[in-house]
Short mmCIF file of N, CA and C in Angstrom, two decimals:
data_model
loop_
_atom_site.label_atom_id
_atom_site.label_comp_id
_atom_site.label_asym_id
_atom_site.label_seq_id
_atom_site.Cartn_x
_atom_site.Cartn_y
_atom_site.Cartn_z
N MET A 17 134.17 103.41 95.98
CA MET A 17 132.98 103.36 96.10
C MET A 17 132.66 102.26 94.93
N LYS A 18 133.07 102.63 93.63
CA LYS A 18 132.97 100.99 92.71
C LYS A 18 133.85 99.76 93.02
N THR A 19 134.50 100.20 94.04
CA THR A 19 135.54 98.45 94.74
C THR A 19 134.07 97.79 95.10
N ASN A 20 133.02 98.56 96.38
CA ASN A 20 132.11 98.06 97.07
C ASN A 20 131.14 97.88 96.00
N LEU A 21 130.84 98.48 94.57
CA LEU A 21 130.01 98.47 93.70
C LEU A 21 130.28 96.79 93.08
N ARG A 22 131.18 96.98 92.59
CA ARG A 22 131.97 95.41 92.11
C ARG A 22 131.90 94.38 93.08
N ARG A 23 132.17 94.25 94.44
CA ARG A 23 131.87 93.37 95.39
C ARG A 23 130.58 92.97 95.24
N LEU A 24 129.57 94.18 95.65
CA LEU A 24 128.37 93.81 95.48
C LEU A 24 127.92 92.99 94.19
N LEU A 25 127.95 93.25 93.48
CA LEU A 25 127.72 92.59 92.44
C LEU A 25 128.25 91.31 91.79
N LEU A 26 129.17 91.09 92.37
CA LEU A 26 130.11 89.69 92.60
C LEU A 26 129.48 88.91 93.07
N LEU A 27 129.17 89.07 94.60
CA LEU A 27 128.68 88.30 95.44
C LEU A 27 126.93 88.02 95.09
N SER A 28 126.47 88.96 94.47
CA SER A 28 125.26 88.50 94.12
C SER A 28 125.34 87.65 92.63
N THR A 29 125.58 87.96 92.38
CA THR A 29 126.23 87.14 90.81
C THR A 29 126.42 85.30 91.46
N SER A 30 127.39 85.38 92.51
CA SER A 30 127.34 84.02 92.93
C SER A 30 126.48 83.71 93.41
N LEU A 31 125.77 84.08 94.49
CA LEU A 31 124.21 83.76 95.14
C LEU A 31 123.50 83.32 94.12
N CYS A 32 123.41 83.65 92.97
CA CYS A 32 122.45 83.33 92.02
C CYS A 32 122.95 82.36 91.60
N ALA A 33 124.30 82.22 91.39
CA ALA A 33 124.73 80.92 90.45
C ALA A 33 124.34 79.79 91.43
N ALA A 34 124.42 79.81 92.67
CA ALA A 34 124.78 78.58 93.54
C ALA A 34 123.33 78.13 93.53
N ALA A 35 122.50 79.30 93.48
CA ALA A 35 121.37 78.98 93.72
C ALA A 35 120.49 78.08 92.17
N LEU A 36 120.66 79.02 91.23
CA LEU A 36 120.74 77.75 89.95
C LEU A 36 121.52 76.97 89.64
N SER A 37 122.34 76.76 90.67
CA SER A 37 123.17 74.95 90.45
C SER A 37 122.54 73.79 91.17
N GLY A 38 121.55 74.45 91.88
CA GLY A 38 120.70 73.34 92.84
C GLY A 38 121.28 72.66 93.77
N CYS A 39 122.35 73.81 94.71
CA CYS A 39 123.19 73.54 96.03
C CYS A 39 122.24 73.19 96.76
N ALA A 40 122.34 71.86 97.32
CA ALA A 40 121.31 71.17 98.35
C ALA A 40 122.09 70.67 99.26
N ALA A 41 122.31 70.27 100.37
CA ALA A 41 122.94 69.39 101.29
C ALA A 41 121.79 67.77 101.15
N VAL A 42 123.15 67.25 101.00
CA VAL A 42 122.75 65.27 100.67
C VAL A 42 122.52 64.74 102.11
N PRO A 43 121.01 64.63 102.50
CA PRO A 43 120.79 63.80 103.26
C PRO A 43 121.84 62.69 103.89
N LEU A 44 122.13 62.65 105.08
CA LEU A 44 122.91 61.35 105.77
C LEU A 44 121.49 60.12 106.15
N PRO A 45 122.49 58.97 105.82
CA PRO A 45 121.98 58.08 105.64
C PRO A 45 120.72 57.90 107.40
N PRO A 46 119.98 57.05 107.72
CA PRO A 46 119.08 57.14 108.77
C PRO A 46 120.15 56.59 109.64
N GLU A 47 120.97 55.61 109.69
CA GLU A 47 121.63 55.27 110.89
C GLU A 47 122.68 56.14 111.18
N ALA A 48 123.11 57.03 110.51
CA ALA A 48 124.18 57.91 111.14
C ALA A 48 123.41 59.47 111.97
N LYS A 49 122.33 59.46 111.38
CA LYS A 49 121.56 60.76 112.01
C LYS A 49 121.44 60.39 113.30
N LYS A 50 121.79 59.49 113.77
CA LYS A 50 121.06 59.32 115.23
C LYS A 50 122.68 59.26 116.14
N VAL A 51 123.81 59.34 115.35
CA VAL A 51 125.25 59.43 115.88
C VAL A 51 125.57 60.47 116.44
N LYS A 52 125.79 60.42 117.76
CA LYS A 52 126.44 61.96 118.73
C LYS A 52 127.88 61.92 118.32
N LEU A 53 128.40 63.42 118.50
CA LEU A 53 130.06 63.33 117.96
C LEU A 53 130.40 64.22 119.10
N PHE A 54 131.55 63.86 119.16
CA PHE A 54 132.39 64.66 120.59
C PHE A 54 133.58 64.39 120.20
N SER A 55 134.26 65.29 120.86
CA SER A 55 135.65 65.60 120.51
C SER A 55 136.96 65.92 121.56
N ALA A 56 137.96 65.55 121.67
CA ALA A 56 138.89 65.59 122.67
C ALA A 56 140.01 66.21 122.11
N PRO A 57 140.31 67.26 122.77
CA PRO A 57 142.20 67.75 122.16
C PRO A 57 143.09 67.32 123.17
N ALA A 58 144.45 67.73 122.40
CA ALA A 58 145.54 66.67 123.11
C ALA A 58 146.23 68.49 123.84
N ALA A 59 147.45 67.99 124.21
CA ALA A 59 148.40 69.56 124.23
C ALA A 59 148.52 70.50 123.26
N LYS A 60 149.02 69.19 121.91
CA LYS A 60 149.42 70.35 120.42
C LYS A 60 148.38 70.78 120.16
N VAL A 61 147.06 70.21 120.12
CA VAL A 61 145.94 70.59 119.11
C VAL A 61 144.77 71.34 119.82
N ILE A 62 143.84 71.59 118.94
CA ILE A 62 142.64 72.12 119.66
C ILE A 62 141.52 71.29 118.26
N LEU A 63 140.87 70.37 118.95
CA LEU A 63 139.89 70.10 117.81
C LEU A 63 138.37 70.97 117.67
N ARG A 64 137.93 71.29 116.62
CA ARG A 64 136.66 71.90 116.31
C ARG A 64 135.56 70.67 116.16
N PRO A 65 134.46 70.69 116.76
CA PRO A 65 133.36 69.83 116.86
C PRO A 65 133.17 69.29 115.23
N PRO A 66 133.23 67.52 115.27
CA PRO A 66 133.29 66.90 114.11
C PRO A 66 131.87 66.96 113.37
N GLY A 67 132.15 66.38 112.03
CA GLY A 67 130.64 66.57 111.38
C GLY A 67 130.95 65.05 110.87
N LEU A 68 129.42 64.64 110.11
CA LEU A 68 129.23 63.68 109.20
C LEU A 68 128.91 64.35 107.65
N ALA A 69 129.30 63.56 106.68
CA ALA A 69 128.84 64.03 105.62
C ALA A 69 128.87 62.85 104.45
N LEU A 70 128.27 62.95 103.55
CA LEU A 70 128.06 61.98 102.54
C LEU A 70 128.97 63.07 101.20
N ILE A 71 130.15 62.13 101.08
CA ILE A 71 131.22 62.68 99.88
C ILE A 71 131.49 61.53 98.99
N ASP A 72 130.85 62.04 98.28
CA ASP A 72 130.90 60.84 96.90
C ASP A 72 129.99 60.01 97.26
N GLY A 73 129.23 59.81 97.45
CA GLY A 73 128.44 58.88 97.88
C GLY A 73 128.93 57.76 99.23
N THR A 74 130.26 58.50 99.94
CA THR A 74 130.61 58.08 101.48
C THR A 74 130.04 58.54 102.71
N LEU A 75 130.02 57.74 103.86
CA LEU A 75 129.80 58.49 104.73
C LEU A 75 131.28 58.70 105.05
N SER A 76 131.68 59.96 105.76
CA SER A 76 132.35 60.68 106.10
C SER A 76 132.80 60.75 107.06
N LEU A 77 133.50 61.05 108.33
CA LEU A 77 133.49 61.89 109.18
C LEU A 77 134.36 62.95 108.69
N VAL A 78 134.18 64.58 109.07
CA VAL A 78 135.00 65.08 108.54
C VAL A 78 135.01 66.83 109.96
N GLY A 79 136.18 67.44 109.83
CA GLY A 79 136.52 68.20 110.87
C GLY A 79 137.77 69.00 110.88
N SER A 80 137.98 70.15 111.51
CA SER A 80 139.58 70.31 111.51
C SER A 80 139.82 70.76 112.87
N VAL A 81 141.37 70.99 112.71
CA VAL A 81 142.09 70.83 113.79
C VAL A 81 143.01 72.55 113.40
N GLU A 82 143.07 73.09 114.94
CA GLU A 82 144.01 73.99 114.78
C GLU A 82 145.30 73.99 116.32
N ARG A 83 146.29 74.43 116.11
CA ARG A 83 147.76 74.34 116.92
C ARG A 83 146.56 74.84 117.99
N ASN A 84 147.74 74.50 119.19
CA ASN A 84 147.55 75.22 120.54
C ASN A 84 148.42 75.91 120.35
N LEU A 85 148.39 77.17 121.21
CA LEU A 85 149.06 78.40 120.98
C LEU A 85 150.75 78.12 121.82
N VAL A 86 150.23 77.17 122.94
CA VAL A 86 151.63 76.57 123.41
C VAL A 86 152.54 76.07 122.52
N ALA A 87 151.86 75.05 121.97
CA ALA A 87 152.46 74.06 121.25
C ALA A 87 153.50 74.80 119.75
N LYS A 88 154.97 74.57 119.74
CA LYS A 88 155.74 75.13 119.21
C LYS A 88 154.69 74.82 117.12
N SER A 89 154.75 73.12 117.68
CA SER A 89 154.51 72.50 116.16
C SER A 89 152.93 71.18 116.42
N THR A 90 152.70 70.59 115.39
CA THR A 90 151.73 69.83 115.92
C THR A 90 152.32 68.26 114.86
N SER A 91 153.48 68.24 114.44
CA SER A 91 154.24 67.09 114.13
C SER A 91 153.92 66.23 115.24
N GLY A 92 153.99 65.12 114.70
CA GLY A 92 153.59 63.77 115.75
C GLY A 92 152.47 63.24 116.67
N THR A 93 150.98 64.33 116.31
CA THR A 93 150.04 64.24 116.46
C THR A 93 149.37 63.87 115.63
N HIS A 94 148.16 62.96 116.22
CA HIS A 94 147.16 61.99 115.05
C HIS A 94 146.03 62.09 116.19
N LEU A 95 145.21 61.64 115.25
CA LEU A 95 143.57 61.46 115.76
C LEU A 95 143.21 60.01 115.98
N ASP A 96 142.46 59.69 116.92
CA ASP A 96 141.94 58.62 117.16
C ASP A 96 140.42 59.05 117.24
N VAL A 97 139.58 57.60 116.36
CA VAL A 97 138.45 57.79 116.28
C VAL A 97 138.18 56.22 117.15
N PHE A 98 137.07 56.69 117.90
CA PHE A 98 136.44 55.53 118.77
C PHE A 98 134.58 55.39 118.02
N PHE A 99 134.65 54.27 118.17
CA PHE A 99 133.22 54.21 117.84
C PHE A 99 132.69 53.30 118.94
N TYR A 100 131.37 53.92 119.75
CA TYR A 100 131.19 53.48 121.24
C TYR A 100 129.24 53.09 121.12
N ASP A 101 128.92 51.73 121.19
CA ASP A 101 127.67 51.88 121.55
C ASP A 101 126.78 52.28 122.72
N THR A 102 125.42 52.34 123.00
CA THR A 102 124.81 53.16 123.87
C THR A 102 125.20 52.56 125.27
N ALA A 103 125.97 51.66 125.47
CA ALA A 103 126.33 51.01 126.86
C ALA A 103 127.41 51.66 127.08
N GLY A 104 128.26 52.13 126.30
CA GLY A 104 129.61 52.80 126.62
C GLY A 104 130.97 51.56 125.93
N ASN A 105 130.42 50.25 125.28
CA ASN A 105 131.65 49.78 124.79
C ASN A 105 131.83 50.04 123.45
N GLU A 106 133.57 49.87 123.36
CA GLU A 106 134.29 50.15 121.91
C GLU A 106 133.79 49.35 120.99
N LEU A 107 133.27 49.85 119.57
CA LEU A 107 133.03 48.53 118.72
C LEU A 107 134.09 48.96 118.15
N ARG A 108 135.02 50.18 117.63
CA ARG A 108 135.82 50.06 116.90
C ARG A 108 136.41 51.05 117.02
N LEU A 109 137.98 51.27 116.64
CA LEU A 109 138.82 51.87 116.47
C LEU A 109 139.82 52.03 115.38
N GLU A 110 139.53 53.43 115.00
CA GLU A 110 140.60 54.03 113.74
C GLU A 110 141.45 54.89 113.66
N THR A 111 142.30 55.40 113.20
CA THR A 111 143.09 56.58 113.56
C THR A 111 143.06 57.06 111.66
N ALA A 112 143.26 58.36 112.16
CA ALA A 112 142.73 59.38 111.07
C ALA A 112 144.24 60.52 111.09
N GLU A 113 144.20 61.01 110.19
CA GLU A 113 145.23 61.87 109.96
C GLU A 113 144.72 63.35 109.39
N PHE A 114 145.43 64.53 109.98
CA PHE A 114 145.16 65.71 109.38
C PHE A 114 145.81 66.63 108.57
N TYR A 115 145.87 67.21 107.82
CA TYR A 115 146.43 67.71 106.88
C TYR A 115 146.04 69.48 106.38
N PRO A 116 147.02 70.18 106.48
CA PRO A 116 148.91 69.94 106.45
C PRO A 116 149.32 69.23 108.28
N ARG A 117 150.26 68.16 107.88
CA ARG A 117 150.53 67.49 109.15
C ARG A 117 150.94 68.87 110.30
N ASP A 118 151.57 69.51 109.70
CA ASP A 118 152.78 70.61 110.75
C ASP A 118 152.28 72.21 110.80
N LEU A 119 151.60 72.56 111.74
CA LEU A 119 151.01 73.72 111.61
C LEU A 119 151.80 74.28 112.53
N ARG A 120 152.64 75.46 112.28
CA ARG A 120 153.90 76.12 113.14
C ARG A 120 152.96 77.55 113.36
N PRO A 121 153.86 77.81 114.16
CA PRO A 121 153.11 79.70 114.96
C PRO A 121 153.07 80.17 113.23
N LYS A 122 151.96 81.56 113.24
CA LYS A 122 151.35 81.99 112.06
C LYS A 122 152.99 83.00 111.60
N THR A 123 153.26 82.56 110.53
CA THR A 123 153.96 83.61 109.71
C THR A 123 153.39 83.21 108.23
N ARG A 124 153.89 84.12 107.46
CA ARG A 124 153.07 84.41 106.11
C ARG A 124 153.57 83.02 105.61
N GLY A 125 152.61 82.35 105.00
CA GLY A 125 152.59 81.22 104.41
C GLY A 125 152.40 79.72 105.35
N ASN A 126 152.47 80.35 106.32
CA ASN A 126 152.16 78.93 107.19
C ASN A 126 150.63 78.77 107.43
N PRO A 127 149.82 77.55 107.10
CA PRO A 127 148.82 77.32 107.33
C PRO A 127 148.23 77.46 108.97
N THR A 128 147.19 77.83 109.88
CA THR A 128 146.99 77.78 111.14
C THR A 128 145.96 76.50 110.94
N VAL A 129 144.96 76.04 110.03
CA VAL A 129 143.78 74.91 110.65
C VAL A 129 144.12 74.12 109.50
N ALA A 130 144.26 72.90 110.14
CA ALA A 130 144.66 71.99 109.39
C ALA A 130 142.67 71.02 109.33
N ARG A 131 142.88 70.20 108.76
CA ARG A 131 141.35 69.34 108.05
C ARG A 131 141.65 68.32 107.96
N TYR A 132 140.70 67.25 108.32
CA TYR A 132 141.10 65.61 108.38
C TYR A 132 139.58 65.62 107.78
N ARG A 133 139.76 63.96 107.27
CA ARG A 133 138.30 63.50 106.40
C ARG A 133 138.53 62.02 106.50
N MET A 134 137.83 61.44 107.54
CA MET A 134 138.06 59.91 107.13
C MET A 134 136.60 59.01 106.75
N PRO A 135 136.64 58.18 105.49
CA PRO A 135 135.73 57.70 105.26
C PRO A 135 134.96 56.43 106.10
N ILE A 136 134.23 56.41 106.60
CA ILE A 136 133.38 55.28 106.98
C ILE A 136 132.67 54.33 106.06
N LEU A 137 133.49 53.17 106.21
CA LEU A 137 132.83 52.69 104.92
C LEU A 137 131.97 51.38 105.70
N ASN A 138 131.80 51.07 106.50
CA ASN A 138 131.05 50.26 107.48
C ASN A 138 130.49 50.80 109.17
N LEU A 139 129.66 51.85 108.84
CA LEU A 139 129.32 52.17 110.09
C LEU A 139 128.86 50.88 111.21
N PRO A 140 129.75 50.44 111.81
CA PRO A 140 128.74 49.49 112.96
C PRO A 140 127.73 49.57 113.48
N ALA A 141 127.01 48.51 113.38
CA ALA A 141 124.82 48.75 113.49
C ALA A 141 124.72 49.10 114.62
N ASP A 142 125.16 49.40 115.46
CA ASP A 142 124.86 49.72 117.20
C ASP A 142 125.60 50.99 117.17
N THR A 143 126.07 51.75 116.47
CA THR A 143 126.96 52.85 117.14
C THR A 143 126.09 53.71 117.53
N ASP A 144 126.14 54.66 118.79
CA ASP A 144 125.62 55.35 119.27
C ASP A 144 126.28 56.60 119.43
N ARG A 145 127.81 56.36 119.12
CA ARG A 145 128.99 58.03 119.41
C ARG A 145 129.94 57.50 118.67
N ILE A 146 130.34 58.91 118.28
CA ILE A 146 131.80 58.60 117.96
C ILE A 146 132.77 59.68 118.87
N GLU A 147 133.76 59.20 119.00
CA GLU A 147 134.46 60.44 119.75
C GLU A 147 135.77 60.86 118.76
N VAL A 148 136.40 61.78 118.47
CA VAL A 148 138.04 62.04 118.17
C VAL A 148 138.51 62.31 119.18
N ARG A 149 139.59 61.93 119.40
CA ARG A 149 140.39 62.32 120.23
C ARG A 149 142.00 62.80 119.47
N ALA A 150 142.25 63.67 119.93
CA ALA A 150 143.80 64.06 119.61
C ALA A 150 144.77 63.51 119.95
N HIS A 151 145.67 63.02 119.68
CA HIS A 151 146.49 62.00 120.47
C HIS A 151 148.49 62.29 119.89
N ASP A 152 148.95 62.82 120.80
CA ASP A 152 150.38 63.16 120.59
C ASP A 152 151.43 61.73 121.09
N GLY A 153 151.89 61.38 119.92
CA GLY A 153 152.92 60.83 120.10
C GLY A 153 151.97 59.23 119.56
N GLU A 154 153.08 58.28 120.01
CA GLU A 154 152.67 56.64 119.93
C GLU A 154 151.58 56.21 121.16
N HIS A 155 150.96 55.36 121.13
CA HIS A 155 150.17 54.62 121.59
C HIS A 155 150.91 53.68 123.33
N PRO A 156 151.32 54.28 123.97
CA PRO A 156 152.49 53.91 125.19
C PRO A 156 151.20 52.60 126.08
N ARG A 157 149.56 52.69 125.70
CA ARG A 157 149.01 51.66 126.52
C ARG A 157 147.48 52.28 125.76
N PRO A 158 146.92 51.06 126.18
CA PRO A 158 145.49 51.21 125.17
C PRO A 158 144.57 52.59 125.69
N PRO A 159 144.11 53.07 124.54
CA PRO A 159 143.48 54.45 124.84
C PRO A 159 142.32 53.89 126.13
N GLN A 160 142.21 54.97 127.17
CA GLN A 160 140.72 54.47 127.83
C GLN A 160 139.78 55.40 127.27
N PRO A 161 138.35 54.89 128.10
CA PRO A 161 136.93 54.75 127.43
C PRO A 161 136.82 56.67 127.69
N PHE A 162 135.87 56.93 127.43
CA PHE A 162 135.64 58.21 127.56
C PHE A 162 134.46 58.32 127.81
N ALA A 163 134.05 59.48 128.58
CA ALA A 163 132.63 59.28 129.11
C ALA A 163 132.25 60.66 128.63
N PRO A 164 131.35 60.87 127.74
CA PRO A 164 130.69 62.29 127.17
C PRO A 164 129.89 63.04 128.51
N PRO A 165 129.98 63.96 128.12
CA PRO A 165 129.19 65.10 129.57
C PRO A 165 127.83 64.62 129.59
N SER A 166 127.16 64.68 130.77
CA SER A 166 125.82 64.52 130.66
C SER A 166 125.49 65.46 130.72
N ASP A 167 123.82 65.46 130.12
CA ASP A 167 123.23 66.39 129.41
C ASP A 167 121.91 66.87 130.61
#
């Protein structure tokens, strides 16, 4: 009983401290609010939906990665980040890394989720959507365009 009371007291104290410290979400720039975000997994990893955030005043693409249960490791996997306009033309391609790099089967001390954060220093003016694709290994050929699901 005392343990539950302590937890409740700690939780209420934390919530009050957060409220008083002015925890508020920083709004995105207008050009970033309209951008649609998509993700596509690879054989070794599963991507969680990406997001945009202002971190230290810089627009950043953020997200997380999980190891696919059939994969023994995520080494050699990276993220390709595509910027497209409304016509589907590729405006830019960047590569992002996630950390920790190697997610292995869950055992004591092994992380099961990796995170990525990629600063977007200059968002192309006509960007309509950003797609994050997990990619195993090197690029044997140029990446193929992605068609997002129609609504």
